[in-house]
Structures are given as C-alpha cells and as structure tokens.
Amino acid sequence: MNLKEFAKAIGMSQTTVSRALSGYPEVKQETRQKILKLAQELGYHPNRSAAGLATGRAGAVGIVLREGRGFDPNTTEFMAGLANRLETRQIDILISVVEDRQQELAAYQRLAGSKRVDAIILHTPTVDDERMDVLKKLKIPFIVHGRGADGGDYPWLDIDNYGAIYRATSYLLDIGHRHIGMINGSRGDVFAEHREQGYRNALKERGIVFRSDLLTSGAFIDDVGYRSMQDFLSLSEPPTAVLAGSMMTALGVMRAVRSAGLQLGADVSLIAHDDVFNYINADNMVPTVSTTRSSMRDAGVRIGDILLQMLAGRDMSGHREIWPVELVLRESTRPPRK
C-alpha cells in the first residue's frame, strides 16, 4: 500500500497524511493520533526513501560517543527514551564511536558533508567546549543534552545540578553532619562544575570550611566510588556523610564502607544521584539509599520531542529547559553518631 492508496482508504488527503506522519506541527494532535492508529491497523508503512526525496531529509539523527565517556547506564537510559520517541516518527539514530575530541569533530564534518543525518545530539558539554561553534559553522541543527558554560544561543535541556547537590548538602548539614565527602563527575564537565559549586556554597553558607581532601572526581563507575571511599576512610578526620555522583559510584561507596566493618546509615550516611534505573533500585538495597532523582529516560524522550519540532520546521534555537531534581530520603541518611 502506497501513500495515495492509504490516504484514499482513510478518506483524507495525501498532504494531510504525509504531514501528520512526518511530524509537522500544524497538524492537530487528534488528527495525527488518528492517522497513526489507522496506519498501524491497516499495516501502512511510509517509504522512507521516497519520503526523503520528497522532504530532503535523511530520516535520522546523529550522536557521537567517545570511548570512556559515553558507555554507561545513564547513556543507556537516555538512548532508550530517545529511541522510543523517535521511533513513533520512524526516525533512526546513527551512532558514531570515536577515541578523542579531534576524531569527534571530524565525525561531525563527515555527517554534515554526507547529509546522512538531519540533526545532531551533543552530550556532556565541557567548560571549554568548541563543538557548538563547529556545528554552527557546519550549519547542521543540533541540541545539547546538558548546557555549555555560557548557556549559549542553541537549544538545550539540563537538570538543576547545582540545586540538586546544594539541597542534598544542606540537608546533611541540617541533621548535624560537618564532614561531608563528595565524589563528583569528571573535572571540566559543566554538570560536575555546577555540582561542585552547589556543594561548596552549601558549606560556605553554614560556615563550614571546604576540605579539598573530601572532594574527588572521576568516571561514574563502581571502582571510582570504592577507591575514593577508601581514601576518605583513611583520613585522620574521615567524612560522616558522602555524596555520590551516580548510583554506580554509590555501589562502590557501599562496598568500601562494608569492607571497613562500618554500617551504612549508622556510621556513614550516603546520598547518591539517580535512582531511576530498572536494574539498580535504591528501594531494594540494604539499607535503602537516599538519592537526588532525575530520570535520564524521560530526558531522552523530551530531547526527542524537541528534535521532532526542529525537524518539522519550528525555530527552537532559543529553547532552554532546566528540570528540577527531587531529593528522596531513605535509610542510608541519618544524623551522625554522637
């Protein structure tokens, strides 16, 4: 069944059907949903090659991942949400894997020159990030998951990293902790810089002197959490509470605490970021783990929404979103021992 036959079968014009299936914003939502439902019922699948010739689109978006920085549970969750959203408009995701920033920039050059993608998704912006300027010069649409240090004139979606860690640190101070360790993300990443600012400012406002030996940085993996916590516990004045940058980091912290013969919650309090992974449930841990919560999967869905609007011709260049982060308190967070 081709477009003409499908449009005739449901009693609508080819133009309306084509625009609805391509995600054009001027088509009413109820009309779009009706057409999608009928297409599924009648087994109609648009010819992507023909659609590409008619619209000048590739029918795909690109994302470039760097080894060591793009393969973790957070990325998996984000990609799941993004893929599910784009699949509703039959848009593919083209993933390129590179070793370093120079290869990443070269990949953008290739993608723009080959016209294999209609837009690019940038992730994990750094304080000295040049990728946004490069893509502007290449004149290829893009959206940033996160935000640049300048919060520039391009579409982006980010969570309130500053507010999340400021609130978590403040709570620990409120219940009596004065020595609070933090295992942050990699230095130079904008989100990690925002989290450190939240941590430092919460301490400063309570008159607590910042201790550099209680702040570490690194990838969000179990081993970093384990080794960082071991270092903390070896100090002459170890922390009574720790902020872990991710649930993966928190697993390492928990292992180190138990290896030292200490009890999580009683001897050392813990707050981790993210508790939205299906396979790492903070409610099922012993003890249950306090978290700052923000869904990476939902972020992927929302990035997909914005991309679809961009591809439909809507000007999203000034679009910016900052999502609040929820603090969820559980058994791993208690006042320090007297």
Coordinates of N, CA and C in Angstrom, one line a residue, residues 165 169 179-188 191-201 203 209-218 220 224-225 227-229 231-233 235 237-239 241-245 249:
I165 N 22.7 19.2 44.3 CA 23.8 19.0 45.3 C 23.7 20.0 46.4
T169 N 23.5 18.6 50.2 CA 24.5 19.0 51.1 C 23.9 19.8 52.3
H179 N 31.4 17.0 58.3 CA 32.5 16.5 57.5 C 31.8 15.6 56.4
I180 N 31.6 16.3 55.2 CA 30.9 15.7 54.1 C 31.8 15.5 52.9
G181 N 31.9 14.3 52.5 CA 32.7 14.0 51.3 C 31.8 14.0 50.0
M182 N 32.5 14.3 48.9 CA 31.8 14.3 47.6 C 32.6 13.6 46.5
I183 N 32.0 12.7 45.8 CA 32.6 12.0 44.7 C 31.9 12.5 43.4
N184 N 32.5 13.4 42.8 CA 31.9 14.2 41.7 C 32.2 13.5 40.3
G185 N 31.7 14.1 39.2 CA 32.0 13.6 37.9 C 33.3 14.2 37.5
S186 N 33.7 14.0 36.2 CA 35.0 14.4 35.7 C 35.2 15.9 35.7
R187 N 36.3 16.4 36.1 CA 36.6 17.8 36.1 C 36.5 18.3 34.7
G188 N 36.0 19.5 34.6 CA 35.8 20.2 33.3 C 34.5 20.0 32.7
F191 N 28.3 20.0 34.1 CA 27.4 19.5 35.1 C 28.2 19.3 36.4
A192 N 29.5 18.8 36.3 CA 30.3 18.5 37.5 C 30.7 19.8 38.2
E193 N 31.0 20.8 37.4 CA 31.3 22.1 37.9 C 30.2 22.7 38.7
H194 N 28.9 22.6 38.1 CA 27.7 23.1 38.8 C 27.5 22.4 40.1
R195 N 27.7 21.0 40.1 CA 27.5 20.3 41.3 C 28.5 20.7 42.4
E196 N 29.8 20.9 42.0 CA 30.8 21.4 43.0 C 30.4 22.7 43.5
Q197 N 29.9 23.6 42.7 CA 29.5 24.9 43.2 C 28.4 24.8 44.2
G198 N 27.4 23.9 44.0 CA 26.4 23.7 44.9 C 26.9 23.2 46.3
Y199 N 27.8 22.3 46.2 CA 28.4 21.7 47.4 C 29.2 22.7 48.2
R200 N 30.1 23.5 47.5 CA 30.9 24.5 48.2 C 30.0 25.6 48.8
N201 N 29.0 26.0 48.0 CA 28.2 27.1 48.6 C 27.4 26.7 49.8
L203 N 28.3 24.5 52.0 CA 29.2 24.5 53.1 C 29.5 25.9 53.6
V209 N 34.3 25.1 56.7 CA 35.5 25.2 55.8 C 35.6 24.1 54.8
F210 N 35.7 24.4 53.5 CA 35.9 23.4 52.5 C 37.2 22.7 52.6
R211 N 37.1 21.4 52.5 CA 38.3 20.5 52.6 C 38.5 19.8 51.3
S212 N 39.7 20.1 50.7 CA 40.0 19.6 49.4 C 40.1 18.0 49.4
D213 N 40.5 17.5 50.6 CA 40.7 16.1 50.7 C 39.4 15.3 50.8
L214 N 38.3 16.0 50.8 CA 36.9 15.4 50.9 C 36.2 15.6 49.5
L215 N 36.9 16.0 48.5 CA 36.3 16.1 47.1 C 37.2 15.3 46.1
T216 N 36.6 14.4 45.5 CA 37.3 13.7 44.4 C 36.4 13.7 43.1
S217 N 37.1 13.4 42.0 CA 36.4 13.5 40.7 C 36.8 12.2 39.9
G218 N 35.9 11.8 39.0 CA 36.2 10.7 38.1 C 35.0 10.2 37.4
F220 N 31.8 7.7 36.4 CA 30.8 7.2 37.3 C 30.8 5.7 37.2
V224 N 35.7 3.7 41.0 CA 36.0 5.1 41.4 C 35.3 5.3 42.8
G225 N 34.1 4.9 43.0 CA 33.4 5.0 44.3 C 34.1 4.3 45.4
R227 N 37.4 3.2 45.5 CA 38.7 3.7 45.9 C 38.6 5.1 46.5
S228 N 37.7 5.9 46.1 CA 37.5 7.2 46.7 C 37.1 7.1 48.1
M229 N 36.2 6.2 48.4 CA 35.7 6.0 49.8 C 36.8 5.4 50.7
D231 N 39.9 6.1 50.3 CA 40.8 7.2 50.6 C 40.2 8.1 51.7
F232 N 38.9 8.3 51.6 CA 38.2 9.1 52.6 C 38.3 8.5 54.0
L233 N 38.1 7.2 54.1 CA 38.1 6.5 55.4 C 39.5 6.4 56.0
L235 N 41.5 9.0 56.1 CA 41.9 10.3 56.7 C 41.8 10.3 58.2
E237 N 40.5 12.6 59.8 CA 39.2 13.1 60.2 C 38.3 12.7 59.0
P238 N 37.8 11.5 58.9 CA 37.0 11.0 57.7 C 35.6 11.6 57.7
P239 N 35.0 11.6 56.6 CA 33.6 12.1 56.5 C 32.6 11.2 57.2
A241 N 29.5 11.6 56.2 CA 28.5 11.5 55.1 C 29.1 11.7 53.8
V242 N 28.6 11.1 52.7 CA 29.2 11.2 51.4 C 28.1 11.4 50.4
L243 N 28.4 12.3 49.4 CA 27.6 12.5 48.2 C 28.2 11.8 47.0
A244 N 27.5 10.8 46.4 CA 28.0 10.0 45.3 C 27.4 10.6 44.0
G245 N 28.2 10.8 43.0 CA 27.7 11.4 41.8 C 26.7 10.5 41.0
T249 N 28.6 4.9 41.2 CA 29.6 5.3 42.2 C 29.2 4.9 43.6

